[in-house]
Amino acid sequence: MSLADQPPAAALVFQTLLQHGPLSRAEVGRRTGLSPGAVTKVATPLIDDGWIAEVGRPTVERANGRPATLIAVRAERARFIGVKVTGDELIGVLADLTAQPLASRRAALGSRDVGTVVAAIARLVDQLRAAAGAAGPDGIHSIGVAISGDVDGQTGTVQYSPFLDWRRVPLAQLVESATGTPTVIENDVRALTVAEQWFGAGAGLSSFAVVTVGAGIGAGLSIGGRVVSGAHGVAGEIGHLPVGGTDRTCTCGNTGCVEAVASTHAITEQARQATGDPELTMEKAVRLAHAGDPAVRAVFARAGHAMGLALASVANLIGPERIIISGEGVASYDLFADQIRQTFADHAFGAAADCDLVVRPLPFEEWARGGAAVAAQRVFAPLK
Amino acid sequence: MSLADQPPAAALVFQTLLQHGPLSRAEVGRRTGLSPGAVTKVATPLIDDGWIAEVGRPTVERANGRPATLIAVRAERARFIGVKVTGDELIGVLADLTAQPLASRRAALGSRDVGTVVAAIARLVDQLRAAAGAAGPDGIHSIGVAISGDVDGQTGTVQYSPFLDWRRVPLAQLVESATGTPTVIENDVRALTVAEQWFGAGAGLSSFAVVTVGAGIGAGLSIGGRVVSGAHGVAGEIGHLPVGGTDRTCTCGNTGCVEAVASTHAITEQARQATGDPELTMEKAVRLAHAGDPAVRAVFARAGHAMGLALASVANLIGPERIIISGEGVASYDLFADQIRQTFADHAFGAAADCDLVVRPLPFEEWARGGAAVAAQRVFAPLK
């Protein structure tokens, strides 16, 4: 079976089963808008080729008394590797077709140079292949790399990544050459959002946002079951909403950005100014704030205020059912929580304030799993 | 044929033809993800009942040399009335199934009292029925009312409309009782966005925003062919993004809102303070600014700056292909244009700045037409 020969409905049925299966064919039809006949027509070659299977005993009784057979994705049909790239580390996960992790590995990055990072990704992929006992490139269907910045998934190009200081890097092609395995790339927060939509705190919601706080501040927006990617490749740049006050300059060169007051780096810098200690670390700032130091607490409160304004902006524009707050910065979330919630409540307009704010610490392995999920979702969809 | 008996695919095929028709069945399949067989199966009863028809001579030659027949919505199959409610006027349009206007009427509102407004809508509907020569309620398929505020289209309730000072008004039901005609309601800016998506400057775009400036400041967001409505009924509230500075209080009671510095009322108020003339009107303020009065020009510049920050926020979060700026406030757009574009360019992140900013003066009749378009779109879809 050639995957390219499958009709567009195949991707629709497959992705519906990935996210919601096992389901009866009738339920797949209801969720996709396809007729039962169309679902059967699409499902048959996928069953023949082992991508989906009828599962369990037919236990669901229908109105006519006949049992309905459930179909589901066959997790073991293909394996994927997801890689999350940070400024100083790679985090890799080997996962099955349902994005269940089978193994994970981490590797430090000696430099942010493109060649170094690509070579390190290739070594990590080899280790995960070995860990899985999968011999040769054929054992892995595809690789999904999750990386911060302006990422064009369609061409596989990192247009701009401030953290790595990369511009116009054809990363998908480079990783593909280095590993011999087809590779897709996605903005890291959007990859995490795909993971949350599929098997996390966004499952079953009509719309939600994932906001990550840490070295950078970003967001993924899921509306109607799709992650918003932006007409020009930029979306969810909550860190660059101009609600942070005008006295600090952001890494992007602008003033006013949330990131300029609420990223880990920005908080550390402001805490150094507040305490007069140029060596102060984030850890020390957290300890001082917990100990009640008013100047350092004010730094966290300002960060929380900017975050609250940014979350209210998301709620007022998109009206999501839930906002999931994650990222390494949530480790000290207790220091901004009150300010975030208060500012959010003040500035969310009308019923937008009903949006549920949820804090979820997620390790980088979950981001890497998002990369694997992006790769799995694209099995039957054109790369876009 | 009972409309309720139609499969979900019927709404999909019908809405695709409304927005993009005439199309061949194969093209409908390509756009909806339905198989050619499924399209034919759905289309046949719609053709039998006169909602769609084969049109023109088959002129499109396919690869196999056989001509493809185009199908299209039959404009004359049903008529709709769209009504836009403003604080002091009703604007009504009679339209066919393709939302082409056949007649229009305006009526002043003596009061914003719910009973007065509903009675005035019923009279306007009667006039439009008479103008169309359509006798009796059966002549109009349904009414679509476009109204500002937090509007729950699913229950037909205006949850909160600050301009009318309404809370929890079951408007759809009230208009239905007063007119004898099924009625849907929608937030007015979202209705205008449906119109722009269907037959305006948003047609064919993957995503766009309509931002309206005037007595209020609002936005409609179209992503992937759907207008975002918000999980809790609130979305596109660009007027309440907290980027306006903290010294002025908004009609919503908050500080920081764009609307508090850039609505017509806010501009007039600030121009009165700047000139010391408590009687100054918006028209006079515009004249003074055109004549070069620096204090009044500064008021417009501040409004333009807040609008630029708000548009950059939309671009950074959603990454639309285009932002359409409309509303009665665009009559004096030349006074803020430079400031809007400059601030937008400064704060749009990376490729988000490639978003196209377009100014389109649209009369209230276009908003009313949006109401008719919303009603037409829901012919085969459950009211939601």
mmCIF file of N, CA, C and O in Angstrom, chain A residues 8-9 33-35 38 150 162 206-207 221 223 228 230-232 234-238 240-243 252 254-255 309 313-321 346-347 349-352 354-355, chain B residues 8-9 33-35 38 150 162 206-207 221 223 228 230-232 234-238 240-243 252 254-255 309 313-321 346-347 349 351-352 354-355:
data_model
loop_
_atom_site.group_PDB
_atom_site.id
_atom_site.type_symbol
_atom_site.label_atom_id
_atom_site.label_comp_id
_atom_site.label_asym_id
_atom_site.label_seq_id
_atom_site.Cartn_x
_atom_site.Cartn_y
_atom_site.Cartn_z
ATOM 1 N N PRO A 8 -7.636 11.895 1.278
ATOM 2 C CA PRO A 8 -7.527 12.780 2.445
ATOM 3 C C PRO A 8 -8.285 12.238 3.652
ATOM 4 O O PRO A 8 -7.885 12.447 4.790
ATOM 5 N N ALA A 9 -9.367 11.499 3.389
ATOM 6 C CA ALA A 9 -10.162 10.967 4.494
ATOM 7 C C ALA A 9 -9.359 9.984 5.336
ATOM 8 O O ALA A 9 -9.644 9.784 6.516
ATOM 9 N N GLY A 33 -17.603 13.278 10.236
ATOM 10 C CA GLY A 33 -18.562 13.724 9.228
ATOM 11 C C GLY A 33 -18.588 12.815 8.019
ATOM 12 O O GLY A 33 -19.256 13.108 7.023
ATOM 13 N N LEU A 34 -17.872 11.674 8.075
ATOM 14 C CA LEU A 34 -17.882 10.736 6.947
ATOM 15 C C LEU A 34 -19.043 9.761 7.101
ATOM 16 O O LEU A 34 -19.457 9.444 8.215
ATOM 17 N N SER A 35 -19.537 9.271 5.992
ATOM 18 C CA SER A 35 -20.606 8.264 6.047
ATOM 19 C C SER A 35 -20.000 6.938 6.513
ATOM 20 O O SER A 35 -18.796 6.721 6.360
ATOM 21 N N ALA A 38 -18.050 5.376 3.821
ATOM 22 C CA ALA A 38 -16.760 6.010 3.551
ATOM 23 C C ALA A 38 -15.726 5.593 4.589
ATOM 24 O O ALA A 38 -14.567 5.344 4.263
ATOM 25 N N ASP A 150 10.871 30.285 15.525
ATOM 26 C CA ASP A 150 9.991 30.390 14.359
ATOM 27 C C ASP A 150 10.339 29.221 13.428
ATOM 28 O O ASP A 150 11.331 29.259 12.715
ATOM 29 N N PRO A 162 16.043 32.275 18.532
ATOM 30 C CA PRO A 162 16.878 33.178 19.322
ATOM 31 C C PRO A 162 17.798 32.431 20.289
ATOM 32 O O PRO A 162 18.951 32.800 20.454
ATOM 33 N N SER A 206 -12.582 21.592 23.563
ATOM 34 C CA SER A 206 -12.833 22.273 22.289
ATOM 35 C C SER A 206 -11.698 23.239 21.975
ATOM 36 O O SER A 206 -11.354 23.469 20.818
ATOM 37 N N SER A 207 -11.112 23.817 22.991
ATOM 38 C CA SER A 207 -9.976 24.714 22.778
ATOM 39 C C SER A 207 -9.199 24.831 24.079
ATOM 40 O O SER A 207 -9.775 24.777 25.166
ATOM 41 N N LEU A 221 -1.652 27.029 20.946
ATOM 42 C CA LEU A 221 -3.100 27.219 20.992
ATOM 43 C C LEU A 221 -3.764 26.099 20.209
ATOM 44 O O LEU A 221 -3.422 25.864 19.046
ATOM 45 N N ILE A 223 -7.362 24.945 18.810
ATOM 46 C CA ILE A 223 -8.735 25.409 18.585
ATOM 47 C C ILE A 223 -9.428 24.403 17.682
ATOM 48 O O ILE A 223 -8.941 24.108 16.587
ATOM 49 N N VAL A 228 -2.850 25.808 16.300
ATOM 50 C CA VAL A 228 -2.694 26.975 15.427
ATOM 51 C C VAL A 228 -1.216 27.163 15.089
ATOM 52 O O VAL A 228 -0.375 27.215 15.989
ATOM 53 N N GLY A 230 -0.167 29.561 12.484
ATOM 54 C CA GLY A 230 0.118 30.904 11.971
ATOM 55 C C GLY A 230 0.387 30.888 10.480
ATOM 56 O O GLY A 230 1.082 30.006 9.983
ATOM 57 N N ALA A 231 -0.169 31.857 9.762
ATOM 58 C CA ALA A 231 -0.028 31.903 8.305
ATOM 59 C C ALA A 231 1.429 32.087 7.896
ATOM 60 O O ALA A 231 1.849 31.639 6.832
ATOM 61 N N HIS A 232 2.214 32.745 8.760
ATOM 62 C CA HIS A 232 3.614 33.001 8.411
ATOM 63 C C HIS A 232 4.551 32.223 9.332
ATOM 64 O O HIS A 232 5.716 32.558 9.477
ATOM 65 N N VAL A 234 4.417 31.954 12.580
ATOM 66 C CA VAL A 234 4.483 32.483 13.944
ATOM 67 C C VAL A 234 3.092 32.442 14.574
ATOM 68 O O VAL A 234 2.125 32.888 13.953
ATOM 69 N N ALA A 235 2.983 31.881 15.753
ATOM 70 C CA ALA A 235 1.735 31.894 16.531
ATOM 71 C C ALA A 235 2.094 31.564 17.975
ATOM 72 O O ALA A 235 3.153 30.985 18.231
ATOM 73 N N GLY A 236 1.225 31.957 18.883
ATOM 74 C CA GLY A 236 1.443 31.607 20.288
ATOM 75 C C GLY A 236 2.607 32.331 20.939
ATOM 76 O O GLY A 236 3.086 31.915 21.989
ATOM 77 N N GLU A 237 3.065 33.433 20.356
ATOM 78 C CA GLU A 237 4.233 34.145 20.925
ATOM 79 C C GLU A 237 3.799 35.029 22.083
ATOM 80 O O GLU A 237 3.938 36.258 22.064
ATOM 81 N N ILE A 238 3.307 34.375 23.117
ATOM 82 C CA ILE A 238 2.804 35.084 24.289
ATOM 83 C C ILE A 238 3.916 35.837 25.012
ATOM 84 O O ILE A 238 3.676 36.869 25.648
ATOM 85 N N HIS A 240 6.061 37.616 23.726
ATOM 86 C CA HIS A 240 6.303 38.902 23.070
ATOM 87 C C HIS A 240 5.031 39.739 22.976
ATOM 88 O O HIS A 240 4.935 40.641 22.142
ATOM 89 N N LEU A 241 4.050 39.442 23.833
ATOM 90 C CA LEU A 241 2.915 40.360 23.967
ATOM 91 C C LEU A 241 3.424 41.604 24.700
ATOM 92 O O LEU A 241 4.167 41.492 25.683
ATOM 93 N N PRO A 242 3.002 42.791 24.229
ATOM 94 C CA PRO A 242 3.571 44.028 24.793
ATOM 95 C C PRO A 242 2.851 44.479 26.052
ATOM 96 O O PRO A 242 2.287 45.558 26.103
ATOM 97 N N VAL A 243 2.900 43.650 27.095
ATOM 98 C CA VAL A 243 2.204 43.997 28.342
ATOM 99 C C VAL A 243 3.152 44.007 29.537
ATOM 100 O O VAL A 243 2.713 44.027 30.687
ATOM 101 N N CYS A 252 14.592 39.894 22.117
ATOM 102 C CA CYS A 252 14.233 40.170 20.720
ATOM 103 C C CYS A 252 14.587 41.613 20.340
ATOM 104 O O CYS A 252 14.386 42.015 19.197
ATOM 105 N N ASN A 254 13.213 44.317 21.611
ATOM 106 C CA ASN A 254 12.077 45.198 21.835
ATOM 107 C C ASN A 254 11.897 45.517 23.315
ATOM 108 O O ASN A 254 12.472 44.861 24.170
ATOM 109 N N THR A 255 11.055 46.504 23.607
ATOM 110 C CA THR A 255 10.669 46.711 25.000
ATOM 111 C C THR A 255 9.207 46.313 25.149
ATOM 112 O O THR A 255 8.470 46.255 24.169
ATOM 113 N N LEU A 309 -1.479 39.333 32.795
ATOM 114 C CA LEU A 309 -1.963 40.164 31.676
ATOM 115 C C LEU A 309 -1.900 39.355 30.366
ATOM 116 O O LEU A 309 -2.805 39.438 29.531
ATOM 117 N N SER A 313 -4.968 38.212 28.007
ATOM 118 C CA SER A 313 -4.997 38.532 26.573
ATOM 119 C C SER A 313 -5.384 37.295 25.757
ATOM 120 O O SER A 313 -6.198 37.372 24.828
ATOM 121 N N VAL A 314 -4.798 36.145 26.104
ATOM 122 C CA VAL A 314 -5.151 34.893 25.419
ATOM 123 C C VAL A 314 -6.636 34.593 25.617
ATOM 124 O O VAL A 314 -7.353 34.261 24.671
ATOM 125 N N ALA A 315 -7.109 34.731 26.848
ATOM 126 C CA ALA A 315 -8.517 34.427 27.144
ATOM 127 C C ALA A 315 -9.450 35.378 26.396
ATOM 128 O O ALA A 315 -10.459 34.959 25.830
ATOM 129 N N ASN A 316 -9.103 36.667 26.347
ATOM 130 C CA ASN A 316 -9.979 37.644 25.694
ATOM 131 C C ASN A 316 -10.012 37.455 24.176
ATOM 132 O O ASN A 316 -11.040 37.693 23.540
ATOM 133 N N LEU A 317 -8.887 37.017 23.605
ATOM 134 C CA LEU A 317 -8.845 36.852 22.147
ATOM 135 C C LEU A 317 -9.401 35.504 21.697
ATOM 136 O O LEU A 317 -10.137 35.429 20.715
ATOM 137 N N ILE A 318 -9.030 34.429 22.381
ATOM 138 C CA ILE A 318 -9.345 33.071 21.920
ATOM 139 C C ILE A 318 -10.483 32.433 22.708
ATOM 140 O O ILE A 318 -11.164 31.558 22.209
ATOM 141 N N GLY A 319 -10.624 32.829 23.962
ATOM 142 C CA GLY A 319 -11.645 32.211 24.805
ATOM 143 C C GLY A 319 -11.456 30.726 24.999
ATOM 144 O O GLY A 319 -12.399 29.955 24.832
ATOM 145 N N PRO A 320 -10.251 30.266 25.389
ATOM 146 C CA PRO A 320 -10.041 28.816 25.524
ATOM 147 C C PRO A 320 -10.787 28.250 26.728
ATOM 148 O O PRO A 320 -11.090 28.982 27.683
ATOM 149 N N GLU A 321 -11.051 26.941 26.660
ATOM 150 C CA GLU A 321 -11.721 26.271 27.768
ATOM 151 C C GLU A 321 -10.756 26.184 28.958
ATOM 152 O O GLU A 321 -11.167 26.284 30.111
ATOM 153 N N ASP A 346 -8.772 40.043 37.052
ATOM 154 C CA ASP A 346 -9.068 41.463 36.835
ATOM 155 C C ASP A 346 -9.268 41.792 35.352
ATOM 156 O O ASP A 346 -10.081 42.647 35.011
ATOM 157 N N HIS A 347 -8.480 41.163 34.475
ATOM 158 C CA HIS A 347 -8.454 41.596 33.082
ATOM 159 C C HIS A 347 -9.145 40.666 32.095
ATOM 160 O O HIS A 347 -9.301 41.025 30.930
ATOM 161 N N PHE A 349 -12.184 39.307 30.222
ATOM 162 C CA PHE A 349 -13.421 40.037 29.951
ATOM 163 C C PHE A 349 -14.635 39.112 30.070
ATOM 164 O O PHE A 349 -14.730 38.102 29.363
ATOM 165 N N GLY A 350 -15.557 39.450 30.949
ATOM 166 C CA GLY A 350 -16.802 38.695 31.072
ATOM 167 C C GLY A 350 -16.550 37.212 31.292
ATOM 168 O O GLY A 350 -15.721 36.817 32.128
ATOM 169 N N ALA A 351 -17.249 36.377 30.506
ATOM 170 C CA ALA A 351 -17.177 34.924 30.687
ATOM 171 C C ALA A 351 -15.810 34.353 30.332
ATOM 172 O O ALA A 351 -15.543 33.180 30.626
ATOM 173 N N ALA A 352 -14.927 35.150 29.725
ATOM 174 C CA ALA A 352 -13.571 34.658 29.439
ATOM 175 C C ALA A 352 -12.864 34.273 30.731
ATOM 176 O O ALA A 352 -11.965 33.440 30.737
ATOM 177 N N ASP A 354 -14.030 32.526 32.986
ATOM 178 C CA ASP A 354 -14.386 31.149 33.358
ATOM 179 C C ASP A 354 -13.334 30.150 32.908
ATOM 180 O O ASP A 354 -13.388 28.970 33.259
ATOM 181 N N CYS A 355 -12.406 30.604 32.080
ATOM 182 C CA CYS A 355 -11.315 29.749 31.614
ATOM 183 C C CYS A 355 -10.572 29.178 32.819
ATOM 184 O O CYS A 355 -10.239 29.885 33.757
ATOM 185 N N PRO B 8 -24.097 14.690 8.993
ATOM 186 C CA PRO B 8 -23.218 15.850 9.226
ATOM 187 C C PRO B 8 -22.510 16.296 7.948
ATOM 188 O O PRO B 8 -22.219 17.475 7.770
ATOM 189 N N ALA B 9 -22.239 15.333 7.047
ATOM 190 C CA ALA B 9 -21.534 15.682 5.814
ATOM 191 C C ALA B 9 -22.345 16.660 4.963
ATOM 192 O O ALA B 9 -21.784 17.410 4.172
ATOM 193 N N GLY B 33 -12.576 16.454 2.203
ATOM 194 C CA GLY B 33 -12.010 15.181 2.635
ATOM 195 C C GLY B 33 -12.973 14.023 2.447
ATOM 196 O O GLY B 33 -12.711 12.906 2.875
ATOM 197 N N LEU B 34 -14.122 14.280 1.801
ATOM 198 C CA LEU B 34 -15.097 13.214 1.548
ATOM 199 C C LEU B 34 -14.747 12.511 0.231
ATOM 200 O O LEU B 34 -14.183 13.110 -0.678
ATOM 201 N N SER B 35 -15.106 11.236 0.148
ATOM 202 C CA SER B 35 -14.893 10.498 -1.098
ATOM 203 C C SER B 35 -15.898 10.996 -2.142
ATOM 204 O O SER B 35 -16.952 11.540 -1.786
ATOM 205 N N ALA B 38 -19.257 9.675 -1.439
ATOM 206 C CA ALA B 38 -19.928 10.309 -0.303
ATOM 207 C C ALA B 38 -20.503 11.666 -0.709
ATOM 208 O O ALA B 38 -21.606 12.033 -0.295
ATOM 209 N N ASP B 150 -21.357 39.807 24.583
ATOM 210 C CA ASP B 150 -21.128 38.392 24.844
ATOM 211 C C ASP B 150 -22.410 37.644 24.453
ATOM 212 O O ASP B 150 -23.396 37.633 25.189
ATOM 213 N N PRO B 162 -22.763 45.495 26.854
ATOM 214 C CA PRO B 162 -22.542 46.769 27.571
ATOM 215 C C PRO B 162 -23.242 47.947 26.899
ATOM 216 O O PRO B 162 -23.798 48.806 27.583
ATOM 217 N N SER B 206 -6.236 31.425 4.742
ATOM 218 C CA SER B 206 -6.171 30.368 5.761
ATOM 219 C C SER B 206 -6.552 30.924 7.132
ATOM 220 O O SER B 206 -7.122 30.225 7.957
ATOM 221 N N SER B 207 -6.237 32.181 7.381
ATOM 222 C CA SER B 207 -6.627 32.812 8.644
ATOM 223 C C SER B 207 -6.619 34.324 8.464
ATOM 224 O O SER B 207 -5.824 34.859 7.702
ATOM 225 N N LEU B 221 -12.039 36.490 14.623
ATOM 226 C CA LEU B 221 -10.873 35.732 14.172
ATOM 227 C C LEU B 221 -11.338 34.537 13.360
ATOM 228 O O LEU B 221 -12.177 33.758 13.819
ATOM 229 N N ILE B 223 -9.954 31.163 11.625
ATOM 230 C CA ILE B 223 -8.793 30.261 11.568
ATOM 231 C C ILE B 223 -9.216 28.969 10.890
ATOM 232 O O ILE B 223 -10.163 28.321 11.338
ATOM 233 N N VAL B 228 -13.697 31.864 15.231
ATOM 234 C CA VAL B 228 -13.483 31.447 16.625
ATOM 235 C C VAL B 228 -14.570 32.046 17.512
ATOM 236 O O VAL B 228 -14.797 33.260 17.480
ATOM 237 N N GLY B 230 -14.991 30.955 20.994
ATOM 238 C CA GLY B 230 -14.636 30.930 22.422
ATOM 239 C C GLY B 230 -15.426 29.886 23.180
ATOM 240 O O GLY B 230 -16.631 29.736 22.983
ATOM 241 N N ALA B 231 -14.743 29.161 24.058
ATOM 242 C CA ALA B 231 -15.397 28.075 24.805
ATOM 243 C C ALA B 231 -16.497 28.613 25.710
ATOM 244 O O ALA B 231 -17.476 27.926 25.992
ATOM 245 N N HIS B 232 -16.347 29.844 26.160
ATOM 246 C CA HIS B 232 -17.342 30.423 27.069
ATOM 247 C C HIS B 232 -18.107 31.565 26.393
ATOM 248 O O HIS B 232 -18.691 32.411 27.072
ATOM 249 N N VAL B 234 -16.888 34.064 24.698
ATOM 250 C CA VAL B 234 -16.094 35.290 24.535
ATOM 251 C C VAL B 234 -14.869 34.980 23.678
ATOM 252 O O VAL B 234 -14.158 34.009 23.934
ATOM 253 N N ALA B 235 -14.643 35.776 22.648
ATOM 254 C CA ALA B 235 -13.431 35.686 21.823
ATOM 255 C C ALA B 235 -13.303 36.997 21.059
ATOM 256 O O ALA B 235 -14.289 37.720 20.890
ATOM 257 N N GLY B 236 -12.103 37.309 20.622
ATOM 258 C CA GLY B 236 -11.892 38.504 19.800
ATOM 259 C C GLY B 236 -12.066 39.811 20.542
ATOM 260 O O GLY B 236 -12.231 40.860 19.922
ATOM 261 N N GLU B 237 -11.988 39.779 21.866
ATOM 262 C CA GLU B 237 -12.212 41.019 22.641
ATOM 263 C C GLU B 237 -10.928 41.851 22.670
ATOM 264 O O GLU B 237 -10.338 42.116 23.723
ATOM 265 N N ILE B 238 -10.542 42.298 21.495
ATOM 266 C CA ILE B 238 -9.310 43.071 21.344
ATOM 267 C C ILE B 238 -9.399 44.415 22.067
ATOM 268 O O ILE B 238 -8.393 44.955 22.516
ATOM 269 N N HIS B 240 -10.412 44.907 24.904
ATOM 270 C CA HIS B 240 -10.124 44.728 26.328
ATOM 271 C C HIS B 240 -8.773 44.054 26.540
ATOM 272 O O HIS B 240 -8.519 43.494 27.608
ATOM 273 N N LEU B 241 -7.887 44.134 25.540
ATOM 274 C CA LEU B 241 -6.493 43.739 25.765
ATOM 275 C C LEU B 241 -5.856 44.827 26.635
ATOM 276 O O LEU B 241 -6.073 46.017 26.395
ATOM 277 N N PRO B 242 -5.071 44.421 27.624
ATOM 278 C CA PRO B 242 -4.549 45.400 28.601
ATOM 279 C C PRO B 242 -3.277 46.081 28.120
ATOM 280 O O PRO B 242 -2.237 45.996 28.755
ATOM 281 N N VAL B 243 -3.361 46.799 26.996
ATOM 282 C CA VAL B 243 -2.173 47.455 26.441
ATOM 283 C C VAL B 243 -2.373 48.967 26.281
ATOM 284 O O VAL B 243 -1.607 49.629 25.600
ATOM 285 N N CYS B 252 -15.889 48.861 30.803
ATOM 286 C CA CYS B 252 -16.028 47.578 31.505
ATOM 287 C C CYS B 252 -15.612 47.705 32.972
ATOM 288 O O CYS B 252 -15.702 46.744 33.720
ATOM 289 N N ASN B 254 -12.561 48.401 34.027
ATOM 290 C CA ASN B 254 -11.157 48.087 34.201
ATOM 291 C C ASN B 254 -10.255 49.231 33.736
ATOM 292 O O ASN B 254 -10.720 50.139 33.061
ATOM 293 N N THR B 255 -8.975 49.145 34.057
ATOM 294 C CA THR B 255 -8.014 50.075 33.453
ATOM 295 C C THR B 255 -7.136 49.282 32.496
ATOM 296 O O THR B 255 -7.026 48.067 32.605
ATOM 297 N N LEU B 309 -0.441 48.140 19.261
ATOM 298 C CA LEU B 309 -0.070 47.101 20.228
ATOM 299 C C LEU B 309 -1.077 45.954 20.201
ATOM 300 O O LEU B 309 -0.716 44.781 20.284
ATOM 301 N N SER B 313 -0.473 42.109 19.120
ATOM 302 C CA SER B 313 -0.840 40.999 20.008
ATOM 303 C C SER B 313 -1.578 39.919 19.229
ATOM 304 O O SER B 313 -1.317 38.720 19.391
ATOM 305 N N VAL B 314 -2.516 40.343 18.377
ATOM 306 C CA VAL B 314 -3.255 39.381 17.544
ATOM 307 C C VAL B 314 -2.278 38.641 16.627
ATOM 308 O O VAL B 314 -2.326 37.412 16.498
ATOM 309 N N ALA B 315 -1.370 39.384 16.001
ATOM 310 C CA ALA B 315 -0.415 38.764 15.073
ATOM 311 C C ALA B 315 0.497 37.781 15.807
ATOM 312 O O ALA B 315 0.753 36.680 15.309
ATOM 313 N N ASN B 316 0.971 38.163 16.997
ATOM 314 C CA ASN B 316 1.901 37.297 17.731
ATOM 315 C C ASN B 316 1.220 36.035 18.244
ATOM 316 O O ASN B 316 1.836 34.980 18.320
ATOM 317 N N LEU B 317 -0.064 36.145 18.587
ATOM 318 C CA LEU B 317 -0.767 34.972 19.123
ATOM 319 C C LEU B 317 -1.313 34.070 18.026
ATOM 320 O O LEU B 317 -1.219 32.852 18.122
ATOM 321 N N ILE B 318 -1.918 34.651 16.997
ATOM 322 C CA ILE B 318 -2.650 33.870 15.997
ATOM 323 C C ILE B 318 -1.891 33.753 14.686
ATOM 324 O O ILE B 318 -2.089 32.810 13.926
ATOM 325 N N GLY B 319 -1.075 34.759 14.378
ATOM 326 C CA GLY B 319 -0.358 34.745 13.107
ATOM 327 C C GLY B 319 -1.264 34.753 11.896
ATOM 328 O O GLY B 319 -1.080 33.956 10.969
ATOM 329 N N PRO B 320 -2.243 35.670 11.828
ATOM 330 C CA PRO B 320 -3.172 35.662 10.687
ATOM 331 C C PRO B 320 -2.485 36.102 9.388
ATOM 332 O O PRO B 320 -1.476 36.808 9.433
ATOM 333 N N GLU B 321 -3.065 35.674 8.275
ATOM 334 C CA GLU B 321 -2.525 36.083 6.981
ATOM 335 C C GLU B 321 -2.793 37.573 6.772
ATOM 336 O O GLU B 321 -1.990 38.269 6.165
ATOM 337 N N ASP B 346 6.883 47.523 15.061
ATOM 338 C CA ASP B 346 7.823 47.410 16.174
ATOM 339 C C ASP B 346 7.568 46.171 17.022
ATOM 340 O O ASP B 346 8.507 45.582 17.555
ATOM 341 N N HIS B 347 6.297 45.805 17.210
ATOM 342 C CA HIS B 347 5.981 44.767 18.196
ATOM 343 C C HIS B 347 5.553 43.424 17.612
ATOM 344 O O HIS B 347 5.416 42.462 18.360
ATOM 345 N N PHE B 349 6.223 39.971 16.171
ATOM 346 C CA PHE B 349 7.426 39.160 16.392
ATOM 347 C C PHE B 349 7.809 38.405 15.119
ATOM 348 O O PHE B 349 7.029 37.611 14.597
ATOM 349 N N ALA B 351 8.301 36.803 11.708
ATOM 350 C CA ALA B 351 7.493 36.742 10.492
ATOM 351 C C ALA B 351 6.040 37.148 10.719
ATOM 352 O O ALA B 351 5.288 37.331 9.752
ATOM 353 N N ALA B 352 5.620 37.300 11.988
ATOM 354 C CA ALA B 352 4.245 37.764 12.247
ATOM 355 C C ALA B 352 4.026 39.145 11.639
ATOM 356 O O ALA B 352 2.904 39.530 11.318
ATOM 357 N N ASP B 354 4.766 39.976 8.764
ATOM 358 C CA ASP B 354 4.378 39.852 7.352
ATOM 359 C C ASP B 354 2.869 39.922 7.176
ATOM 360 O O ASP B 354 2.370 39.976 6.045
ATOM 361 N N CYS B 355 2.130 39.868 8.262
ATOM 362 C CA CYS B 355 0.663 39.971 8.204
ATOM 363 C C CYS B 355 0.296 41.282 7.508
ATOM 364 O O CYS B 355 0.823 42.340 7.801
#
